[in-house]
Coordinates of C-alpha atoms in Angstrom, one line a residue:
X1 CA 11.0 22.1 20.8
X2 CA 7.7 23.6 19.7
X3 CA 4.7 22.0 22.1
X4 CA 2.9 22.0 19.0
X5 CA 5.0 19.8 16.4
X6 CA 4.3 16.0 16.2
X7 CA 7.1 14.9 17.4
X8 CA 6.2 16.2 21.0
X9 CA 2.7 14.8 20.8
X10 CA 4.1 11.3 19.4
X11 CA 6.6 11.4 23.0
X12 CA 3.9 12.5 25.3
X13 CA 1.5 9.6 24.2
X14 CA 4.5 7.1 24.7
X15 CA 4.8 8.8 27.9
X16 CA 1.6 8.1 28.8
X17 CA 1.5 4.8 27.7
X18 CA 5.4 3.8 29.3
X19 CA 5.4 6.3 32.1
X20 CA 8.2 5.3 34.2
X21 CA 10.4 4.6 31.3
X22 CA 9.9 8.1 29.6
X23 CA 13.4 8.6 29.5
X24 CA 14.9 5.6 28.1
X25 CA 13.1 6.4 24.9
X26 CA 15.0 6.5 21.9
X27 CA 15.0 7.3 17.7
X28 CA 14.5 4.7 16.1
X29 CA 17.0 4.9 13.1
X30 CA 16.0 3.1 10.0
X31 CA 14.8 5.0 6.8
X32 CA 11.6 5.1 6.1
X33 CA 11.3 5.1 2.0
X34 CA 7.7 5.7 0.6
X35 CA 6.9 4.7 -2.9
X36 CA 6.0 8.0 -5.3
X37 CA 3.5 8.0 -8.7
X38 CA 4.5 10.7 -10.4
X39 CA 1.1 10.0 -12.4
X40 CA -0.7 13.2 -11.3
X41 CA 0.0 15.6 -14.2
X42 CA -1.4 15.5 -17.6
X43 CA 1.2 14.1 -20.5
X44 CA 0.4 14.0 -24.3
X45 CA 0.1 9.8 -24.1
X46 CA -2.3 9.8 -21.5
X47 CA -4.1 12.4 -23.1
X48 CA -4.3 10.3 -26.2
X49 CA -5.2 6.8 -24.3
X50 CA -8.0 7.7 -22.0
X51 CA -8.8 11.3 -23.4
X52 CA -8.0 14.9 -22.8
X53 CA -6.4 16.3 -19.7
X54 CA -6.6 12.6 -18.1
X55 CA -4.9 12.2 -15.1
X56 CA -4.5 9.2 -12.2
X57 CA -7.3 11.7 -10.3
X58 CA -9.6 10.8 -13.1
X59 CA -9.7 7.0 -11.5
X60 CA -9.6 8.4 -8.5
X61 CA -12.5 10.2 -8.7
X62 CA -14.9 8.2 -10.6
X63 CA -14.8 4.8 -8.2
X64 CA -18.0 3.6 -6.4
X65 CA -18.5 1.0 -3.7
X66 CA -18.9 -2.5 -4.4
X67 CA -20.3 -3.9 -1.0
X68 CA -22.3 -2.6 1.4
X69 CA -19.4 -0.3 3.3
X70 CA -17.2 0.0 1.2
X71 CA -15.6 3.6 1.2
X72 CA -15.4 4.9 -2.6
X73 CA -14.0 7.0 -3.8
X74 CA -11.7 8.4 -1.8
X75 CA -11.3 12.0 -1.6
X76 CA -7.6 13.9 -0.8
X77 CA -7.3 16.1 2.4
X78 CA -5.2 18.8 3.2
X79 CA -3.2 18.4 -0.4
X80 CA -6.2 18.2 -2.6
X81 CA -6.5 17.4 -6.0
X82 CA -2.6 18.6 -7.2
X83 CA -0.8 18.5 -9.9
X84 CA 2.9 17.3 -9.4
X85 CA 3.8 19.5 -12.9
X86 CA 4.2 22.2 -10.0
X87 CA 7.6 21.5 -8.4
X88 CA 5.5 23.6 -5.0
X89 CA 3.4 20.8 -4.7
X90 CA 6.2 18.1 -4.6
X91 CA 8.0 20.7 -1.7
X92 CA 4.9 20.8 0.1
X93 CA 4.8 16.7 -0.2
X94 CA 8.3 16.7 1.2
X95 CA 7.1 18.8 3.7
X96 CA 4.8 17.1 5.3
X97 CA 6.5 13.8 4.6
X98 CA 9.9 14.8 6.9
X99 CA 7.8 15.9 9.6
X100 CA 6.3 12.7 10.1
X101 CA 8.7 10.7 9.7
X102 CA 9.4 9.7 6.2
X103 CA 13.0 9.8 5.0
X104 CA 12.7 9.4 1.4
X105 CA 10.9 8.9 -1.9
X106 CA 11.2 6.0 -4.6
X107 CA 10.4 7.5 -7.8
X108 CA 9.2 5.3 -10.2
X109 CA 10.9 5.9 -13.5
X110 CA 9.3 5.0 -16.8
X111 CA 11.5 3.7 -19.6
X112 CA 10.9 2.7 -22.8
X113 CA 14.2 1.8 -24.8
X114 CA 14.8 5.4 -24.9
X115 CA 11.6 7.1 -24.0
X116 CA 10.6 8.5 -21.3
X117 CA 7.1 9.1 -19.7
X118 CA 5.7 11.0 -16.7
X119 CA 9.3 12.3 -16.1
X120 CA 8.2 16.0 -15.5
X121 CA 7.7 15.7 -11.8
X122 CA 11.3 13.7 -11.1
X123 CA 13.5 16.5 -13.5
X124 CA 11.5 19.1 -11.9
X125 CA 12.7 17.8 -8.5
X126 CA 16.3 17.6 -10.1
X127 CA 16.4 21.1 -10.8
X128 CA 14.8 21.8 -6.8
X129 CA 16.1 22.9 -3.9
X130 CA 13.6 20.5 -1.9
X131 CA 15.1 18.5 0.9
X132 CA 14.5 14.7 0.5
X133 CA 16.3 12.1 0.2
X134 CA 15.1 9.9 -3.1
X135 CA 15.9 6.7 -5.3
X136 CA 14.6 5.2 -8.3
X137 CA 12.8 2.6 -8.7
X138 CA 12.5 1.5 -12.8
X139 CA 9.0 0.2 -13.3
X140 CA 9.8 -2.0 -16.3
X141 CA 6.0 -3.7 -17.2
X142 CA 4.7 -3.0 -20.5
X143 CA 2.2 0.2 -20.6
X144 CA -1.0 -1.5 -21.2
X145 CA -4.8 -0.3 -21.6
X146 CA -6.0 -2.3 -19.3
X147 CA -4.3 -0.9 -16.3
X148 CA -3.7 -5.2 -15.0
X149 CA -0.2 -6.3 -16.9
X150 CA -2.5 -7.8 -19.4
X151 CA -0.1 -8.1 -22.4
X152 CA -3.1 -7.8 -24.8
X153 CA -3.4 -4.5 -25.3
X154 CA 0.2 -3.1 -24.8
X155 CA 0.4 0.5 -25.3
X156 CA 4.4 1.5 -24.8
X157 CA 6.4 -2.0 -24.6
X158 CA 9.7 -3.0 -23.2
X159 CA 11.7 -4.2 -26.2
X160 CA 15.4 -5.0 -24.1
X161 CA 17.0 -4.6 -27.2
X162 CA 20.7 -3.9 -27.8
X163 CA 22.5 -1.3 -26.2
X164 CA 19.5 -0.6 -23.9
X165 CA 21.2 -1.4 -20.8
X166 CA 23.7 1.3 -21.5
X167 CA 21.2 3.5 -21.9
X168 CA 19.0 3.1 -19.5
X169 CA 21.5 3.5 -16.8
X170 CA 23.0 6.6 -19.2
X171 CA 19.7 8.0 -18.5
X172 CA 19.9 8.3 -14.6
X173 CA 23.5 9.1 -14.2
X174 CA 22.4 12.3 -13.2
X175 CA 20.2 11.1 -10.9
X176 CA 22.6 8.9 -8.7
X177 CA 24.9 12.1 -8.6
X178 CA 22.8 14.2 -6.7
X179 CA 23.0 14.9 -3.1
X180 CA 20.1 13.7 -1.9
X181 CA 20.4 10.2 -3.8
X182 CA 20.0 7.2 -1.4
X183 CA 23.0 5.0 -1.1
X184 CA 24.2 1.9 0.5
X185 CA 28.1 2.0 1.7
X186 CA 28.5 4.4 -0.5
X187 CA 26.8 2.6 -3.8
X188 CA 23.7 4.1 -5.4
X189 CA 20.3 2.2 -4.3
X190 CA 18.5 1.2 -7.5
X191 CA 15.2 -0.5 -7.2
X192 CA 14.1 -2.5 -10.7
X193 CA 10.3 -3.6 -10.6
X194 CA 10.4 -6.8 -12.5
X195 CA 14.2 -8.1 -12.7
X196 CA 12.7 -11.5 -14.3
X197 CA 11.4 -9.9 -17.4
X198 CA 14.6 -8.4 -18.4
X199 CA 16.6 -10.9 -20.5
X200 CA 19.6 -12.3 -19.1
X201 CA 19.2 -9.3 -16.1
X202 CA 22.2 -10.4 -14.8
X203 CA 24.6 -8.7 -18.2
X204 CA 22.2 -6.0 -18.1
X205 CA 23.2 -5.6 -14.0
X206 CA 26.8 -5.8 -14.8
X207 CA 26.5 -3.4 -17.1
X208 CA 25.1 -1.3 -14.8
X209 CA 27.8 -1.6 -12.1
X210 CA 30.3 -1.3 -14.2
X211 CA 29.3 2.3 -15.8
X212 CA 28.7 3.2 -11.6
X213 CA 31.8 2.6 -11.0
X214 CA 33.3 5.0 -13.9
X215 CA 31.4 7.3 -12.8
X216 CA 33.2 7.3 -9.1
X217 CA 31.1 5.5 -7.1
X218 CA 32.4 1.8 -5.3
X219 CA 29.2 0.2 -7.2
X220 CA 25.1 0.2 -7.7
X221 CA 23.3 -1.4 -4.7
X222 CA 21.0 -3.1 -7.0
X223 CA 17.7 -4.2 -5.1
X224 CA 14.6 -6.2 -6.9
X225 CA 11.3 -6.1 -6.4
X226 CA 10.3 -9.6 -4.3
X227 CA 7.8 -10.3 -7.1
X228 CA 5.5 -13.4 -7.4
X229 CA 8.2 -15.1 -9.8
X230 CA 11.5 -14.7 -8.2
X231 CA 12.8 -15.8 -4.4
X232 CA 16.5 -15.0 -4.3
X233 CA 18.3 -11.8 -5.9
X234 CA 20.6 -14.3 -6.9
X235 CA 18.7 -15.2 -9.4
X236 CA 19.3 -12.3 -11.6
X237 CA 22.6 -11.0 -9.9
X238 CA 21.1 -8.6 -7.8
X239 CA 22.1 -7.9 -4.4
X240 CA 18.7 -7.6 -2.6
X241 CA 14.8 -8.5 -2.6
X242 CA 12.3 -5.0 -1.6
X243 CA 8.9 -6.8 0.1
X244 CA 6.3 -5.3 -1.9
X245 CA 3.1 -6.1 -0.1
X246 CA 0.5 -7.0 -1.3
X247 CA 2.3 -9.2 -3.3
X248 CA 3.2 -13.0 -2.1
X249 CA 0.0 -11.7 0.8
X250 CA -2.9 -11.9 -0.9
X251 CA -3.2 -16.1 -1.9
X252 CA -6.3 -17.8 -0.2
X253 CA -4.3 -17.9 3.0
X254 CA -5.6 -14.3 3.5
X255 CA -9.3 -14.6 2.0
X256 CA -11.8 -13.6 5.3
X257 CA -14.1 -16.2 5.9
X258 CA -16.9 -13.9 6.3
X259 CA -17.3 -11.5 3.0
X260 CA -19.4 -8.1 3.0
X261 CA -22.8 -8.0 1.3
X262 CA -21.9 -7.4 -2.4
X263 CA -23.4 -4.9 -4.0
X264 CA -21.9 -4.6 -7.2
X265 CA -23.5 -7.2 -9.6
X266 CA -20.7 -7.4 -11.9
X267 CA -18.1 -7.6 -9.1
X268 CA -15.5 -10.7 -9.9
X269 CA -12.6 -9.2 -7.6
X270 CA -10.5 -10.2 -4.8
X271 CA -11.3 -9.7 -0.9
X272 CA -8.0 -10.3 1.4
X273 CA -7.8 -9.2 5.5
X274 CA -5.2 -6.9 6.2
X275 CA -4.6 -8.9 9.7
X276 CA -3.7 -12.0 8.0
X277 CA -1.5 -9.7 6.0
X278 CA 0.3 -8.1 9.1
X279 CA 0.7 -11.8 10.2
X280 CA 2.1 -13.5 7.3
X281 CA 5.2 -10.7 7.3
X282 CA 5.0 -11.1 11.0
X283 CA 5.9 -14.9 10.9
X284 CA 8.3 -14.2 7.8
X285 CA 11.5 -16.6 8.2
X286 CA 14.7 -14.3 8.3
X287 CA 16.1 -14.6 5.1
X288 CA 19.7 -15.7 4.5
X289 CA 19.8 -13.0 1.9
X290 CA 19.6 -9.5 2.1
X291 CA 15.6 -8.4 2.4
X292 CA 14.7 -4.9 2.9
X293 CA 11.1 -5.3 4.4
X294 CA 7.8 -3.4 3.0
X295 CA 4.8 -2.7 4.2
X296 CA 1.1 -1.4 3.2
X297 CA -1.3 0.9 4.9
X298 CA -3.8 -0.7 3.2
X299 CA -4.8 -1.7 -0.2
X300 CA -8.1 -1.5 -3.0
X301 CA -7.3 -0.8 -6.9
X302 CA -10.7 -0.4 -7.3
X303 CA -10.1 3.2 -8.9
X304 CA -8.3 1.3 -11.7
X305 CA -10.2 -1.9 -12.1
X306 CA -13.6 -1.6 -10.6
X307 CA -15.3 -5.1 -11.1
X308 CA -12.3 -6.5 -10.3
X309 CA -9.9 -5.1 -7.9
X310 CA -8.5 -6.8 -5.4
X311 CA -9.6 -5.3 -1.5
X312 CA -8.2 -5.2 1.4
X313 CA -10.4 -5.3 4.6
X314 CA -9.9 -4.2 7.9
X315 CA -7.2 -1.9 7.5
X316 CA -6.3 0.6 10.1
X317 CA -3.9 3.4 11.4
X318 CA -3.4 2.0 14.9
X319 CA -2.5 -1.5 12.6
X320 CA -0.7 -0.1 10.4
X321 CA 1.1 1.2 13.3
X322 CA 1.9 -1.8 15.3
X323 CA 3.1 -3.3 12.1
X324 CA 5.4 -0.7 11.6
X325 CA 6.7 -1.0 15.4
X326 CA 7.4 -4.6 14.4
X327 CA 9.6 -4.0 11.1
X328 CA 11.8 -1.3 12.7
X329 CA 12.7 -3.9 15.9
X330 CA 13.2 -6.5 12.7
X331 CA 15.7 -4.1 11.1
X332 CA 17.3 -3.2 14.4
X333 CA 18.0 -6.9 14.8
X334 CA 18.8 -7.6 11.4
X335 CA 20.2 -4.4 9.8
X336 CA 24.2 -3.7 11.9
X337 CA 24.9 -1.8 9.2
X338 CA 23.5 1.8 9.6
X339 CA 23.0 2.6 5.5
X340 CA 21.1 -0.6 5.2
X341 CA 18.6 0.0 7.8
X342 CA 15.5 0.4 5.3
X343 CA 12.0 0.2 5.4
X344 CA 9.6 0.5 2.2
X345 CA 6.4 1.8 2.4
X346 CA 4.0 0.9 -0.4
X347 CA 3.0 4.2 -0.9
X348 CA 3.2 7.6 -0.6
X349 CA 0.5 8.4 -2.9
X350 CA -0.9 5.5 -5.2
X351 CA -4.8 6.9 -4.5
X352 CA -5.4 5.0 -7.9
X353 CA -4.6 1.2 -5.9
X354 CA -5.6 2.8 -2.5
X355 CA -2.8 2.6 -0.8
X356 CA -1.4 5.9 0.7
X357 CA -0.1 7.8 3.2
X358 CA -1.5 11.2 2.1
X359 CA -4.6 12.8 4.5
X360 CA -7.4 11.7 3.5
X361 CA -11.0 12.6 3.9
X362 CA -11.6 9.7 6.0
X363 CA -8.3 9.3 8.3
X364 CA -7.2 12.9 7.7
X365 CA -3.0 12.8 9.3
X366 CA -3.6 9.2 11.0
X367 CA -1.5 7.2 9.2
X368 CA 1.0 9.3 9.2
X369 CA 0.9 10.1 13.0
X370 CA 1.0 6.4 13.2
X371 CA 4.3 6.3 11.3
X372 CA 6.0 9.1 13.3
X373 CA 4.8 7.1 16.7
X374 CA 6.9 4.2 15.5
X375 CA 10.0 5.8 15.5
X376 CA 10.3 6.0 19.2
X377 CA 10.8 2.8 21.3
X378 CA 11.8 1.4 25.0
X379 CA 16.0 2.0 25.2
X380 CA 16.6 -1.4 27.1
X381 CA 12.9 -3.3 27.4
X382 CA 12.7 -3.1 23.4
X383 CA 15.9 -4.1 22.5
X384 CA 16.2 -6.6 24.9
X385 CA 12.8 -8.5 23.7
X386 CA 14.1 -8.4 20.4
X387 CA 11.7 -9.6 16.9
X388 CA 10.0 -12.0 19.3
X389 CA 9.0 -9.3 21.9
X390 CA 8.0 -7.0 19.1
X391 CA 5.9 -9.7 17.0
X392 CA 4.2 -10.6 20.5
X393 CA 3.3 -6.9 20.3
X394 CA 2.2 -6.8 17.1
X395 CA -0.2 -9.9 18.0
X396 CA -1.7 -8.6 21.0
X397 CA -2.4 -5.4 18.9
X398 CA -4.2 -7.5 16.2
X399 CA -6.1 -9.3 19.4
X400 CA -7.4 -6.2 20.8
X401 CA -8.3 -4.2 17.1
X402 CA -11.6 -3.3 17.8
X403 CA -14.2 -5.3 15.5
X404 CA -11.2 -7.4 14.5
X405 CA -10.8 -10.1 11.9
X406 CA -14.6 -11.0 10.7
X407 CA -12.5 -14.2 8.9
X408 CA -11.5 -15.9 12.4
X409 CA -14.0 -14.6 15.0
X410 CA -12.6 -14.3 18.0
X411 CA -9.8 -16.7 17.2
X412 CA -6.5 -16.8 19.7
X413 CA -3.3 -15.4 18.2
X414 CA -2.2 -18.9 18.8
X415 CA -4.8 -20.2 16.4
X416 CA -4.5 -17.7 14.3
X417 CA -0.9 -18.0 13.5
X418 CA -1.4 -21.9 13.0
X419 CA -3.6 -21.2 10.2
X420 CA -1.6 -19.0 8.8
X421 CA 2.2 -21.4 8.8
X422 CA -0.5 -24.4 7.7
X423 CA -1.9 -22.2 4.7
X424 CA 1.2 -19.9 3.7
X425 CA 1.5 -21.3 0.1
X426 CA 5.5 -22.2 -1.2
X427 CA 7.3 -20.1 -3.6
X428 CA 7.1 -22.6 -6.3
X429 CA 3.5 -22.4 -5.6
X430 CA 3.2 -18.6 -6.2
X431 CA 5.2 -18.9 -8.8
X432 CA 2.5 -21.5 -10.5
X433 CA -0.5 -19.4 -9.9
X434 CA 1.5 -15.9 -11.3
X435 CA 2.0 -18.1 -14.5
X436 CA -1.4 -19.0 -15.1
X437 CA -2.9 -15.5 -15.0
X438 CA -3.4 -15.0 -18.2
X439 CA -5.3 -18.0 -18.3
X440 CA -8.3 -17.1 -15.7
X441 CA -9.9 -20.7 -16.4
X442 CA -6.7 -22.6 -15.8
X443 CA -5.5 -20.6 -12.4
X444 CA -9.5 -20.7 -11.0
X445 CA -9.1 -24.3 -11.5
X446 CA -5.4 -24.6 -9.9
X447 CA -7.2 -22.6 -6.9
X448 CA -9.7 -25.2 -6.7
X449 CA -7.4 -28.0 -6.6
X450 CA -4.7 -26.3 -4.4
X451 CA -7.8 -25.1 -1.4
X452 CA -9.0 -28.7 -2.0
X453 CA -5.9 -30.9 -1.0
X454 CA -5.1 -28.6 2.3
X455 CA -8.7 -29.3 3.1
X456 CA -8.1 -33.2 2.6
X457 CA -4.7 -32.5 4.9
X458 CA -7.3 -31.3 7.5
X459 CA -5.6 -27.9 7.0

């Protein structure tokens, strides 16, 4: 083994930190799959909607702070400003990506009752020799202006009209026969972004399986997105939910009690604390369905909406770490099955919402060392502690953050994690508040109402 590689450096610190069990360490073994925007290249409809030669990069770029702090914009590292319409660029992504741990890519595919958009950078890695493992994930909101789902000002639509269903799935046959497709015993992993907008998903999925299965394959591992409106992939005949944080993490539950100076006068977005985050999937009830678990480095769209993104504070590599140690010991308790020992990682490169794994100017390779650190644990000690050894990791590690959670002070983990079960809101109450977003009056109100009666509860 090269001295140099990061895979010696990630042993040696656990070796410093575990000394006298240095050689009980072992791999962990679930999959790291990073979410891929394959937005970076210029296509005829963007050029069109937001003017020549626009890319994702052009949000990127053009951000600026909103509170006193507040890092914008923020500028690549050691890939720069690419452009994925050069298959070298997605190699060199791969790259980097295997050596720190990463096992594949989600591609999001974009659809359109026959059309397809941003699809260079995908059949470009079709035609490659690159080695990563991949899946799809079909991101089936309406294209709209305003960058927010807002329905208004639809630019490409999903019409689900007849005979779609055949050819949507006509349209990555391809796709699930390559190599390097992910699959689970033996079926095809396909993500779908928004299960609940398609009508009657459950004809469309059969559909689906059906056409996998002429095609060779035992069936299509169909996995949906855990979105705001749906709880069980029984409800649309899927066989799995894919945590997508932030979603279902960024209620009042996770609003800091203690906000940053604002400087941006027109500002109307959303602040949430990344440790209340890492708690609320921390104190996530196993499910008694099939959940793969996701996870954030850390979060702020304000590239794509500016007044009003929604922020994550307090977001670090050394958290982001201890977060990560926690999902792998979940999925090595809850995952016998070797194929189905996934992890999602919200994203590889979504610069445009903030969340990536990509060097930065700021953290440069942290996050990713932090990811590669993961993978190795305690053979023995870590297994036998189990989730609850590994989530009282995880809260001593949110204890000890330095200049930790300005929302609770010095608050005990103990405290902390009673606020949290007191103020996690119910499904059916996410549900609500996902309903009334297009009505901005009538959720601010619910919001009221909602924080008001856990305050009468003494919560």
């Amino acid at each position: 083994m090269d001295i140099h590689s990061p895979s010696f450096e990630a042993l040696s610190e656990l070796a410093d930190e575990h000394p006298s069990n240095y050689f009980d360490v072992e791999k962990d073994q679930s999959k790291l799959i990073a979410f891929y925007l394959p937005q970076f290249h210029r296509v005829a409809e963007n050029s069109e909607w937001w003017g020549p030669g626009f890319t994702e990069w052009n949000n990127v770029s053009r951000a600026k702070p909103n509170f006193e702090g507040h890092v914008q914009p923020n500028i690549p590292r050691d890939l720069g400003y690419y452009d994925l319409g050069n298959v070298e660029t997605m190699r060199e992504q791969a790259d980097l990506a295997r050596i720190y741990g990463i096992g594949g890519f989600c591609f999001y595919h974009y659809w359109f009752s026959g059309r397809r958009i941003l699809s260079t950078p995908v059949d470009n890695f079709l035609k490659s020799d690159i080695s990563m493992d991949f899946c799809l994930c079909w991101a089936n909101e309406n294209w709209t202006r305003t960058w927010d789902g807002d329905t208004k000002s639809v630019l490409l639509a999903q019409e689900y009209a007849d005979g779609d269903a055949e050819a949507f799935f006509d349209s990555i046959a391809d796709a699930l026969g390559d190599e390097r497709y992910i699959k689970i015993s033996g079926e095809p992993l396909l993500l779908v972004y928004r299960a609940k907008a398609i009508p009657n998903a459950g004809k469309w999925f059969a559909i689906w399986r059906k056409r996998a299965q002429q095609l060779g394959f035992p069936g299509l591992h169909i996995a949906v997105v855990d979105f705001y409106d749906i709880s069980h992939p029984n409800e649309v005949g899927a066989d799995s939910l894919v945590e997508f944080p932030p979603h279902k993490f960024n209620g009042p539950q996770s609003r800091p009690d203690v906000l940053p100076k604002i400087t941006n006068s027109d500002f109307k977005g959303g602040i949430i604390d990344y440790q209340r985050v890492v708690l609320q999937s921390a104190l996530r009830d196993v499910p008694r369905f099939k959940l793969f678990r996701g996870i954030i480095p850390s979060w702020d769209n304000t590239p794509r909406r500016q007044d009003t993104p929604v922020i994550v504070l307090n977001s670090s590599p050394r958290l982001y770490g201890a977060w990560l140690r926690y999902l792998r010991a979940y999925v090595r308790s809850e995952s016998p099955e070797e194929s189905g020992r996934l992890i999602f990682v919200n994203a590889w490169n979504e610069w445009g919402e903030g969340c990536y794994l990509e060097p930065d100017q700021k953290n440069g390779l942290s996050y990713l060392e932090q990811t590669l650190k993961s993978s190795f644990y305690r053979k023995g000690a870590d297994e036998e502690s189990g989730i609850d050894g590994a989530r009282k990791q995880l809260f001593d590690a949110l204890t000890h953050e330095e200049g930790s959670d300005p929302a609770s002070g010095k608050a005990s983990p103990a405290k902390r994690r009673a606020k949290l079960t007191l103020y996690t809101p119910s499904s059916f109450s996410q549900k609500i508040a996902f309903a009334l977003r297009s009505r901005p009056l009538m959720l601010k109100i619910a919001k009221f109402v909602y924080v008001a009666s856990l305050r009468l509860r003494g919560r």
